[in-house]
């Protein structure tokens, strides 16, 4: 049995199947890209078990990849952003790191079996996907994709915190210092992405992307604030360092994105979002923008 920290008790599935070893993090990374000394940069006791490690270049792991595609296609298909197979291979498998959680086939609950209509020849079935790719800037990675089977399951069958823990595991395991990422204003994933460290708004309006209303964020990974995703306690360290900038960004108002983007370009930033603010609001509500307090 593995000891899962109490702080993760809201993730009851992890308390149960993580402890028994029937759910484990997985690493789907080609051998040359494996992390030399995983989990040594950030102190964290959330992942006491060894991950399942598969090599995506081995033919026998193709079925694992197929199941990743299966979840991904259903998660992103409705927003027309499903990942073409060549993107997964060229932009993730070859340059980067693919991770998430997997469940032992023999332990899969009925609700998951019904969603994952494919059977696997391997012992493990993926439940989530997170991709990070190193960038040319030293220490900076980019989060390229995050999805979880939760978006396909009825509410009562969901694995609370699966998406959050999938990203947490990979940032911890791969010793990521700084992580950029892209999502669309109003996307529920902002509720997750804002919990890995202070979330700097790197771009507020991004017409060079296929969706102009995309935020690019940058996070200096700080595991001290991760547990607030589960506890919902106020992030006092954030409030001590950052204060309201005096204006908001509205996910329904393109003009507010353009206006903030111009402020960023003029060098008056950097600007940040507060995870507590995002957590307490509806996805469509305007968010307070923060900046460093004067010292
Ligand atoms: C976004 C996604 C990865 C979240 O993963 P998840 O495992 O469902 O979420 P977690 O259980 O880790 O997190 C739960 C929190 O996120 C919120 N959340 C997740 N999906 C949500 C949704 N569709 N609408 C509103 N809130 C949502 C939950 O309300 C919860 O917050 P709460 O405790 O305040 O209620 C998953 O829903 C998904 O695959 N979505 C489709 C693909 C996508 O949009 N990916 C993000 C691209 S940047």
mmCIF file of C-alpha atoms and ligand atoms in Angstrom:
data_model
loop_
_atom_site.group_PDB
_atom_site.id
_atom_site.type_symbol
_atom_site.label_atom_id
_atom_site.label_comp_id
_atom_site.label_asym_id
_atom_site.label_seq_id
_atom_site.Cartn_x
_atom_site.Cartn_y
_atom_site.Cartn_z
ATOM 1 C CA UNK A 1 0.000 0.000 0.000
ATOM 2 C CA UNK A 2 1.203 3.514 -0.797
ATOM 3 C CA UNK A 3 0.699 6.389 1.614
ATOM 4 C CA UNK A 4 -1.286 9.166 -0.070
ATOM 5 C CA UNK A 5 -1.087 12.473 1.858
ATOM 6 C CA UNK A 6 -4.264 13.510 3.707
ATOM 7 C CA UNK A 7 -4.209 16.883 1.989
ATOM 8 C CA UNK A 8 -5.375 15.037 -1.149
ATOM 9 C CA UNK A 9 -8.447 13.554 0.549
ATOM 10 C CA UNK A 10 -10.830 15.312 -1.845
ATOM 11 C CA UNK A 11 -9.293 13.102 -4.529
ATOM 12 C CA UNK A 12 -10.981 10.032 -3.028
ATOM 13 C CA UNK A 13 -10.151 7.896 -6.088
ATOM 14 C CA UNK A 14 -6.441 8.553 -5.474
ATOM 15 C CA UNK A 15 -6.808 7.705 -1.781
ATOM 16 C CA UNK A 16 -8.347 4.395 -2.818
ATOM 17 C CA UNK A 17 -6.697 3.276 -6.042
ATOM 18 C CA UNK A 18 -3.487 5.286 -5.686
ATOM 19 C CA UNK A 19 -2.929 3.646 -2.315
ATOM 20 C CA UNK A 20 -3.648 0.162 -3.691
ATOM 21 C CA UNK A 21 -1.434 0.760 -6.731
ATOM 22 C CA UNK A 22 -4.289 0.306 -9.231
ATOM 23 C CA UNK A 23 -3.941 3.929 -10.352
ATOM 24 C CA UNK A 24 -0.446 5.218 -11.008
ATOM 25 C CA UNK A 25 1.065 8.175 -12.809
ATOM 26 C CA UNK A 26 2.439 7.233 -16.214
ATOM 27 C CA UNK A 27 5.378 8.524 -18.229
ATOM 28 C CA UNK A 28 5.079 8.038 -22.004
ATOM 29 C CA UNK A 29 8.460 9.351 -23.049
ATOM 30 C CA UNK A 30 11.040 8.092 -25.528
ATOM 31 C CA UNK A 31 14.200 6.827 -23.798
ATOM 32 C CA UNK A 32 16.473 9.767 -24.802
ATOM 33 C CA UNK A 33 14.032 12.248 -23.245
ATOM 34 C CA UNK A 34 13.659 10.490 -19.891
ATOM 35 C CA UNK A 35 14.254 12.730 -16.878
ATOM 36 C CA UNK A 36 17.618 11.988 -15.242
ATOM 37 C CA UNK A 37 16.732 12.602 -11.618
ATOM 38 C CA UNK A 38 12.963 12.855 -11.513
ATOM 39 C CA UNK A 39 11.218 14.748 -8.736
ATOM 40 C CA UNK A 40 14.342 16.274 -7.219
ATOM 41 C CA UNK A 41 13.776 19.991 -7.816
ATOM 42 C CA UNK A 42 10.514 20.428 -5.878
ATOM 43 C CA UNK A 43 9.864 18.865 -2.487
ATOM 44 C CA UNK A 44 6.570 16.994 -2.625
ATOM 45 C CA UNK A 45 5.271 13.709 -1.216
ATOM 46 C CA UNK A 46 2.160 13.385 -3.375
ATOM 47 C CA UNK A 47 3.409 10.645 -5.713
ATOM 48 C CA UNK A 48 5.015 7.900 -3.620
ATOM 49 C CA UNK A 49 4.617 5.136 -6.226
ATOM 50 C CA UNK A 50 6.798 4.433 -9.269
ATOM 51 C CA UNK A 51 5.115 5.613 -12.466
ATOM 52 C CA UNK A 52 4.168 3.251 -15.257
ATOM 53 C CA UNK A 53 6.797 3.877 -17.936
ATOM 54 C CA UNK A 54 6.078 3.094 -21.591
ATOM 55 C CA UNK A 55 8.154 3.948 -24.634
ATOM 56 C CA UNK A 56 5.909 5.553 -27.285
ATOM 57 C CA UNK A 57 8.271 4.336 -30.020
ATOM 58 C CA UNK A 58 7.614 0.662 -29.185
ATOM 59 C CA UNK A 59 4.981 -0.920 -31.404
ATOM 60 C CA UNK A 60 3.522 -2.787 -28.487
ATOM 61 C CA UNK A 61 2.535 0.509 -26.799
ATOM 62 C CA UNK A 62 0.483 1.695 -29.779
ATOM 63 C CA UNK A 63 -2.735 0.767 -28.041
ATOM 64 C CA UNK A 64 -1.860 3.054 -25.125
ATOM 65 C CA UNK A 65 -1.377 5.915 -27.595
ATOM 66 C CA UNK A 66 -4.688 5.043 -29.267
ATOM 67 C CA UNK A 67 -6.462 5.425 -25.952
ATOM 68 C CA UNK A 68 -4.777 8.769 -25.328
ATOM 69 C CA UNK A 69 -6.049 9.873 -28.757
ATOM 70 C CA UNK A 70 -9.469 8.552 -27.874
ATOM 71 C CA UNK A 71 -9.755 10.733 -24.730
ATOM 72 C CA UNK A 72 -8.128 13.732 -26.392
ATOM 73 C CA UNK A 73 -10.354 13.655 -29.437
ATOM 74 C CA UNK A 74 -13.494 13.643 -27.309
ATOM 75 C CA UNK A 75 -12.198 16.320 -24.956
ATOM 76 C CA UNK A 76 -11.107 18.757 -27.664
ATOM 77 C CA UNK A 77 -13.290 17.725 -30.619
ATOM 78 C CA UNK A 78 -16.211 19.968 -29.553
ATOM 79 C CA UNK A 79 -13.951 23.054 -29.632
ATOM 80 C CA UNK A 80 -12.450 21.926 -32.927
ATOM 81 C CA UNK A 81 -8.962 21.612 -31.421
ATOM 82 C CA UNK A 82 -8.466 17.843 -31.409
ATOM 83 C CA UNK A 83 -4.783 17.055 -31.890
ATOM 84 C CA UNK A 84 -3.808 15.526 -35.245
ATOM 85 C CA UNK A 85 -1.683 12.387 -34.828
ATOM 86 C CA UNK A 86 1.320 14.025 -36.439
ATOM 87 C CA UNK A 87 1.167 16.877 -33.900
ATOM 88 C CA UNK A 88 1.297 14.373 -31.039
ATOM 89 C CA UNK A 89 4.274 12.680 -32.631
ATOM 90 C CA UNK A 90 6.220 15.678 -33.997
ATOM 91 C CA UNK A 91 5.497 18.142 -31.182
ATOM 92 C CA UNK A 92 5.146 15.915 -28.121
ATOM 93 C CA UNK A 93 6.591 12.421 -28.449
ATOM 94 C CA UNK A 94 9.813 13.423 -30.203
ATOM 95 C CA UNK A 95 10.724 16.712 -28.426
ATOM 96 C CA UNK A 96 8.842 16.507 -25.134
ATOM 97 C CA UNK A 97 7.345 14.768 -22.151
ATOM 98 C CA UNK A 98 3.966 13.053 -22.051
ATOM 99 C CA UNK A 99 2.474 12.074 -18.692
ATOM 100 C CA UNK A 100 -0.728 11.566 -16.781
ATOM 101 C CA UNK A 101 -2.513 8.907 -14.755
ATOM 102 C CA UNK A 102 -3.306 5.357 -15.789
ATOM 103 C CA UNK A 103 -5.458 2.656 -14.263
ATOM 104 C CA UNK A 104 -4.866 -1.090 -14.163
ATOM 105 C CA UNK A 105 -7.311 -2.636 -16.616
ATOM 106 C CA UNK A 106 -8.523 -5.231 -14.151
ATOM 107 C CA UNK A 107 -9.604 -2.426 -11.764
ATOM 108 C CA UNK A 108 -11.410 -0.145 -14.261
ATOM 109 C CA UNK A 109 -14.849 0.886 -12.974
ATOM 110 C CA UNK A 110 -17.836 0.177 -15.217
ATOM 111 C CA UNK A 111 -18.342 3.872 -16.042
ATOM 112 C CA UNK A 112 -14.815 4.084 -17.469
ATOM 113 C CA UNK A 113 -15.196 0.816 -19.370
ATOM 114 C CA UNK A 114 -18.301 2.221 -21.005
ATOM 115 C CA UNK A 115 -16.528 5.385 -22.137
ATOM 116 C CA UNK A 116 -13.331 3.672 -23.253
ATOM 117 C CA UNK A 117 -14.960 1.349 -25.724
ATOM 118 C CA UNK A 118 -11.589 0.064 -26.879
ATOM 119 C CA UNK A 119 -9.861 -2.777 -25.085
ATOM 120 C CA UNK A 120 -6.163 -2.652 -24.465
ATOM 121 C CA UNK A 121 -3.552 -5.351 -24.790
ATOM 122 C CA UNK A 122 -1.464 -3.638 -22.145
ATOM 123 C CA UNK A 123 -1.918 -3.754 -18.392
ATOM 124 C CA UNK A 124 -2.752 -0.036 -18.072
ATOM 125 C CA UNK A 125 -5.334 2.348 -19.517
ATOM 126 C CA UNK A 126 -4.630 6.109 -19.570
ATOM 127 C CA UNK A 127 -7.135 8.335 -17.746
ATOM 128 C CA UNK A 128 -5.561 11.677 -18.578
ATOM 129 C CA UNK A 129 -2.938 13.393 -20.680
ATOM 130 C CA UNK A 130 -0.509 16.226 -20.073
ATOM 131 C CA UNK A 131 2.196 17.279 -22.520
ATOM 132 C CA UNK A 132 5.126 19.574 -21.795
ATOM 133 C CA UNK A 133 7.814 20.576 -24.256
ATOM 134 C CA UNK A 134 11.105 22.288 -23.399
ATOM 135 C CA UNK A 135 11.565 25.662 -25.120
ATOM 136 C CA UNK A 136 14.794 27.351 -26.260
ATOM 137 C CA UNK A 137 14.649 29.704 -23.260
ATOM 138 C CA UNK A 138 16.630 28.191 -20.390
ATOM 139 C CA UNK A 139 14.466 26.421 -17.814
ATOM 140 C CA UNK A 140 11.224 27.235 -19.646
ATOM 141 C CA UNK A 141 8.793 24.557 -20.755
ATOM 142 C CA UNK A 142 5.488 24.953 -22.523
ATOM 143 C CA UNK A 143 2.361 23.071 -21.520
ATOM 144 C CA UNK A 144 0.899 21.895 -24.782
ATOM 145 C CA UNK A 145 -2.104 19.787 -23.864
ATOM 146 C CA UNK A 146 -4.117 18.789 -20.818
ATOM 147 C CA UNK A 147 -7.188 16.609 -20.787
ATOM 148 C CA UNK A 148 -8.855 14.142 -18.485
ATOM 149 C CA UNK A 149 -11.426 11.412 -18.834
ATOM 150 C CA UNK A 150 -13.575 13.387 -16.342
ATOM 151 C CA UNK A 151 -14.913 15.511 -19.165
ATOM 152 C CA UNK A 152 -16.435 12.284 -20.611
ATOM 153 C CA UNK A 153 -17.889 10.804 -17.420
ATOM 154 C CA UNK A 154 -21.178 11.462 -15.620
ATOM 155 C CA UNK A 155 -20.642 13.817 -12.687
ATOM 156 C CA UNK A 156 -20.925 11.213 -9.937
ATOM 157 C CA UNK A 157 -18.308 8.996 -11.625
ATOM 158 C CA UNK A 158 -15.613 11.657 -11.995
ATOM 159 C CA UNK A 159 -12.144 11.502 -10.488
ATOM 160 C CA UNK A 160 -11.955 14.845 -8.678
ATOM 161 C CA UNK A 161 -8.592 16.535 -9.242
ATOM 162 C CA UNK A 162 -7.464 14.184 -12.035
ATOM 163 C CA UNK A 163 -6.583 16.986 -14.458
ATOM 164 C CA UNK A 164 -4.921 19.031 -11.736
ATOM 165 C CA UNK A 165 -2.874 16.102 -10.423
ATOM 166 C CA UNK A 166 -1.840 15.043 -13.942
ATOM 167 C CA UNK A 167 -0.161 18.378 -14.532
ATOM 168 C CA UNK A 168 1.179 18.469 -10.962
ATOM 169 C CA UNK A 169 2.794 15.071 -11.354
ATOM 170 C CA UNK A 170 4.497 15.971 -14.627
ATOM 171 C CA UNK A 171 5.815 19.368 -13.432
ATOM 172 C CA UNK A 172 7.174 17.709 -10.306
ATOM 173 C CA UNK A 173 8.588 14.626 -12.024
ATOM 174 C CA UNK A 174 10.269 16.586 -14.851
ATOM 175 C CA UNK A 175 11.726 19.199 -12.445
ATOM 176 C CA UNK A 176 10.055 22.051 -14.337
ATOM 177 C CA UNK A 177 11.063 25.534 -13.095
ATOM 178 C CA UNK A 178 9.051 27.755 -15.361
ATOM 179 C CA UNK A 179 6.022 26.742 -17.404
ATOM 180 C CA UNK A 180 4.181 28.673 -20.071
ATOM 181 C CA UNK A 181 0.851 27.610 -21.456
ATOM 182 C CA UNK A 182 -2.029 28.722 -23.584
ATOM 183 C CA UNK A 183 -5.740 28.532 -22.990
ATOM 184 C CA UNK A 184 -8.795 30.466 -23.994
ATOM 185 C CA UNK A 185 -10.299 33.083 -21.675
ATOM 186 C CA UNK A 186 -13.243 31.475 -19.911
ATOM 187 C CA UNK A 187 -11.883 27.918 -20.266
ATOM 188 C CA UNK A 188 -12.419 25.842 -17.086
ATOM 189 C CA UNK A 189 -8.777 24.808 -17.260
ATOM 190 C CA UNK A 190 -7.837 28.272 -15.936
ATOM 191 C CA UNK A 191 -9.101 27.002 -12.583
ATOM 192 C CA UNK A 192 -6.330 24.411 -12.678
ATOM 193 C CA UNK A 193 -3.508 26.276 -14.409
ATOM 194 C CA UNK A 194 -3.575 29.128 -11.888
ATOM 195 C CA UNK A 195 -2.664 26.843 -8.975
ATOM 196 C CA UNK A 196 0.936 25.914 -9.772
ATOM 197 C CA UNK A 197 2.541 29.258 -8.864
ATOM 198 C CA UNK A 198 1.836 32.974 -9.472
ATOM 199 C CA UNK A 199 0.201 33.161 -12.901
ATOM 200 C CA UNK A 200 1.697 35.903 -15.046
ATOM 201 C CA UNK A 201 -0.324 37.040 -18.058
ATOM 202 C CA UNK A 202 2.265 36.706 -20.815
ATOM 203 C CA UNK A 203 -0.202 37.632 -23.576
ATOM 204 C CA UNK A 204 -3.802 38.693 -22.985
ATOM 205 C CA UNK A 205 -4.835 38.772 -26.638
ATOM 206 C CA UNK A 206 -3.207 36.463 -29.165
ATOM 207 C CA UNK A 207 -4.444 36.839 -32.751
ATOM 208 C CA UNK A 208 -1.411 34.964 -34.070
ATOM 209 C CA UNK A 209 -3.036 31.868 -32.497
ATOM 210 C CA UNK A 210 -6.051 30.295 -34.214
ATOM 211 C CA UNK A 211 -8.140 31.627 -31.301
ATOM 212 C CA UNK A 212 -7.362 35.324 -30.727
ATOM 213 C CA UNK A 213 -9.010 35.247 -27.291
ATOM 214 C CA UNK A 214 -6.181 33.091 -25.986
ATOM 215 C CA UNK A 215 -4.226 33.874 -22.847
ATOM 216 C CA UNK A 216 -0.594 32.810 -22.735
ATOM 217 C CA UNK A 217 0.429 32.490 -19.106
ATOM 218 C CA UNK A 218 3.777 31.939 -17.408
ATOM 219 C CA UNK A 219 4.164 30.306 -14.030
ATOM 220 C CA UNK A 220 7.253 29.987 -11.867
ATOM 221 C CA UNK A 221 6.462 26.572 -10.461
ATOM 222 C CA UNK A 222 6.011 26.709 -6.684
ATOM 223 C CA UNK A 223 4.701 23.592 -4.965
ATOM 224 C CA UNK A 224 3.960 25.526 -1.765
ATOM 225 C CA UNK A 225 0.672 26.785 -3.180
ATOM 226 C CA UNK A 226 -0.450 23.535 -4.833
ATOM 227 C CA UNK A 227 -2.422 22.262 -1.869
ATOM 228 C CA UNK A 228 -4.677 25.334 -2.035
ATOM 229 C CA UNK A 229 -6.293 23.720 -5.049
ATOM 230 C CA UNK A 230 -7.784 21.234 -2.578
ATOM 231 C CA UNK A 231 -8.024 23.292 0.630
ATOM 232 C CA UNK A 232 -9.320 26.507 -0.973
ATOM 233 C CA UNK A 233 -7.459 28.423 1.737
ATOM 234 C CA UNK A 234 -6.449 31.973 0.783
ATOM 235 C CA UNK A 235 -3.037 32.249 -0.826
ATOM 236 C CA UNK A 236 -1.491 34.626 1.717
ATOM 237 C CA UNK A 237 1.932 34.521 0.078
ATOM 238 C CA UNK A 238 0.361 35.764 -3.177
ATOM 239 C CA UNK A 239 -1.598 38.537 -1.432
ATOM 240 C CA UNK A 240 1.519 39.673 0.383
ATOM 241 C CA UNK A 241 3.471 40.098 -2.832
ATOM 242 C CA UNK A 242 0.797 41.132 -5.361
ATOM 243 C CA UNK A 243 -1.988 43.726 -5.203
ATOM 244 C CA UNK A 244 -4.889 44.710 -7.493
ATOM 245 C CA UNK A 245 -3.738 46.617 -10.583
ATOM 246 C CA UNK A 246 -7.041 48.540 -10.556
ATOM 247 C CA UNK A 247 -8.700 46.977 -13.580
ATOM 248 C CA UNK A 248 -10.215 43.702 -14.741
ATOM 249 C CA UNK A 249 -10.097 41.366 -17.692
ATOM 250 C CA UNK A 250 -13.475 40.227 -18.964
ATOM 251 C CA UNK A 251 -13.696 36.901 -20.855
ATOM 252 C CA UNK A 252 -16.760 38.247 -22.691
ATOM 253 C CA UNK A 253 -15.089 41.487 -23.776
ATOM 254 C CA UNK A 254 -12.421 41.273 -26.483
ATOM 255 C CA UNK A 255 -11.618 44.953 -25.983
ATOM 256 C CA UNK A 256 -10.508 44.323 -22.376
ATOM 257 C CA UNK A 257 -8.049 41.699 -23.704
ATOM 258 C CA UNK A 258 -6.651 44.075 -26.319
ATOM 259 C CA UNK A 259 -6.337 46.853 -23.767
ATOM 260 C CA UNK A 260 -4.400 44.598 -21.356
ATOM 261 C CA UNK A 261 -2.238 43.286 -24.182
ATOM 262 C CA UNK A 262 -1.262 46.888 -25.015
ATOM 263 C CA UNK A 263 -0.365 47.513 -21.381
ATOM 264 C CA UNK A 264 1.842 44.414 -21.393
ATOM 265 C CA UNK A 265 3.531 45.534 -24.612
ATOM 266 C CA UNK A 266 4.141 49.006 -23.175
ATOM 267 C CA UNK A 267 6.147 47.388 -20.371
ATOM 268 C CA UNK A 268 3.907 48.529 -17.503
ATOM 269 C CA UNK A 269 3.511 44.917 -16.266
ATOM 270 C CA UNK A 270 4.088 42.195 -15.415
ATOM 271 C CA UNK A 271 0.454 41.413 -14.617
ATOM 272 C CA UNK A 272 -0.929 38.411 -12.775
ATOM 273 C CA UNK A 273 -4.138 36.519 -12.045
ATOM 274 C CA UNK A 274 -5.118 35.270 -8.607
ATOM 275 C CA UNK A 275 -6.014 31.581 -8.296
ATOM 276 C CA UNK A 276 -8.426 32.359 -5.435
ATOM 277 C CA UNK A 277 -10.203 34.970 -7.578
ATOM 278 C CA UNK A 278 -10.535 32.505 -10.478
ATOM 279 C CA UNK A 279 -11.721 29.724 -8.144
ATOM 280 C CA UNK A 280 -14.440 31.879 -6.605
ATOM 281 C CA UNK A 281 -15.899 33.158 -9.874
ATOM 282 C CA UNK A 282 -17.972 31.767 -12.702
ATOM 283 C CA UNK A 283 -16.054 31.166 -15.919
ATOM 284 C CA UNK A 284 -17.824 34.069 -17.620
ATOM 285 C CA UNK A 285 -17.126 36.644 -14.880
ATOM 286 C CA UNK A 286 -14.501 39.392 -15.131
ATOM 287 C CA UNK A 287 -11.252 38.697 -13.246
ATOM 288 C CA UNK A 288 -9.160 41.136 -11.217
ATOM 289 C CA UNK A 289 -5.711 41.789 -12.627
ATOM 290 C CA UNK A 290 -2.823 41.985 -10.135
ATOM 291 C CA UNK A 291 0.667 43.418 -10.181
ATOM 292 C CA UNK A 292 3.669 43.363 -7.884
ATOM 293 C CA UNK A 293 3.231 45.636 -4.874
ATOM 294 C CA UNK A 294 5.611 48.579 -4.653
ATOM 295 C CA UNK A 295 8.481 47.614 -2.377
HETATM 296 C C1 LIG B 1 -10.147 21.018 -18.264
HETATM 297 C C2 LIG B 1 -9.903 19.591 -17.771
HETATM 298 C C3 LIG B 1 -8.489 19.157 -18.120
HETATM 299 C C4 LIG B 1 -10.075 19.604 -16.251
HETATM 300 O O1 LIG B 1 -9.735 18.355 -15.733
HETATM 301 P P1 LIG B 1 -10.649 17.702 -14.614
HETATM 302 O O2 LIG B 1 -9.994 16.452 -14.201
HETATM 303 O O3 LIG B 1 -12.043 17.638 -15.112
HETATM 304 O O4 LIG B 1 -10.620 18.808 -13.455
HETATM 305 P P2 LIG B 1 -10.118 18.611 -11.952
HETATM 306 O O5 LIG B 1 -10.987 17.557 -11.318
HETATM 307 O O6 LIG B 1 -8.657 18.440 -11.875
HETATM 308 O O7 LIG B 1 -10.463 20.030 -11.351
HETATM 309 C C5 LIG B 1 -11.697 20.269 -10.835
HETATM 310 C C6 LIG B 1 -11.942 21.752 -10.776
HETATM 311 O O8 LIG B 1 -11.994 22.291 -12.099
HETATM 312 C C7 LIG B 1 -13.300 22.756 -12.369
HETATM 313 N N1 LIG B 1 -13.739 22.325 -13.693
HETATM 314 C C8 LIG B 1 -13.274 21.293 -14.423
HETATM 315 N N2 LIG B 1 -13.980 21.213 -15.584
HETATM 316 C C9 LIG B 1 -14.877 22.213 -15.537
HETATM 317 C C10 LIG B 1 -15.898 22.665 -16.424
HETATM 318 N N3 LIG B 1 -16.124 22.072 -17.601
HETATM 319 N N4 LIG B 1 -16.626 23.764 -16.069
HETATM 320 C C11 LIG B 1 -16.413 24.393 -14.886
HETATM 321 N N5 LIG B 1 -15.456 24.002 -14.003
HETATM 322 C C12 LIG B 1 -14.725 22.927 -14.330
HETATM 323 C C13 LIG B 1 -14.183 22.087 -11.350
HETATM 324 O O9 LIG B 1 -15.323 22.869 -11.074
HETATM 325 C C14 LIG B 1 -13.277 21.982 -10.151
HETATM 326 O O10 LIG B 1 -13.214 23.186 -9.420
HETATM 327 P P3 LIG B 1 -14.052 23.323 -8.054
HETATM 328 O O11 LIG B 1 -13.382 22.474 -7.047
HETATM 329 O O12 LIG B 1 -13.959 24.790 -7.776
HETATM 330 O O13 LIG B 1 -15.428 22.861 -8.374
HETATM 331 C C15 LIG B 1 -10.938 18.588 -18.358
HETATM 332 O O14 LIG B 1 -12.230 19.012 -18.028
HETATM 333 C C16 LIG B 1 -10.854 18.427 -19.854
HETATM 334 O O15 LIG B 1 -10.243 17.483 -20.338
HETATM 335 N N6 LIG B 1 -11.491 19.339 -20.631
HETATM 336 C C17 LIG B 1 -11.492 19.304 -22.082
HETATM 337 C C18 LIG B 1 -10.163 19.715 -22.669
HETATM 338 C C19 LIG B 1 -9.695 21.101 -22.243
HETATM 339 O O16 LIG B 1 -10.392 22.078 -22.362
HETATM 340 N N7 LIG B 1 -8.431 21.162 -21.751
HETATM 341 C C20 LIG B 1 -7.804 22.361 -21.274
HETATM 342 C C21 LIG B 1 -7.013 23.003 -22.349
HETATM 343 S S1 LIG B 1 -6.011 24.322 -21.726
#
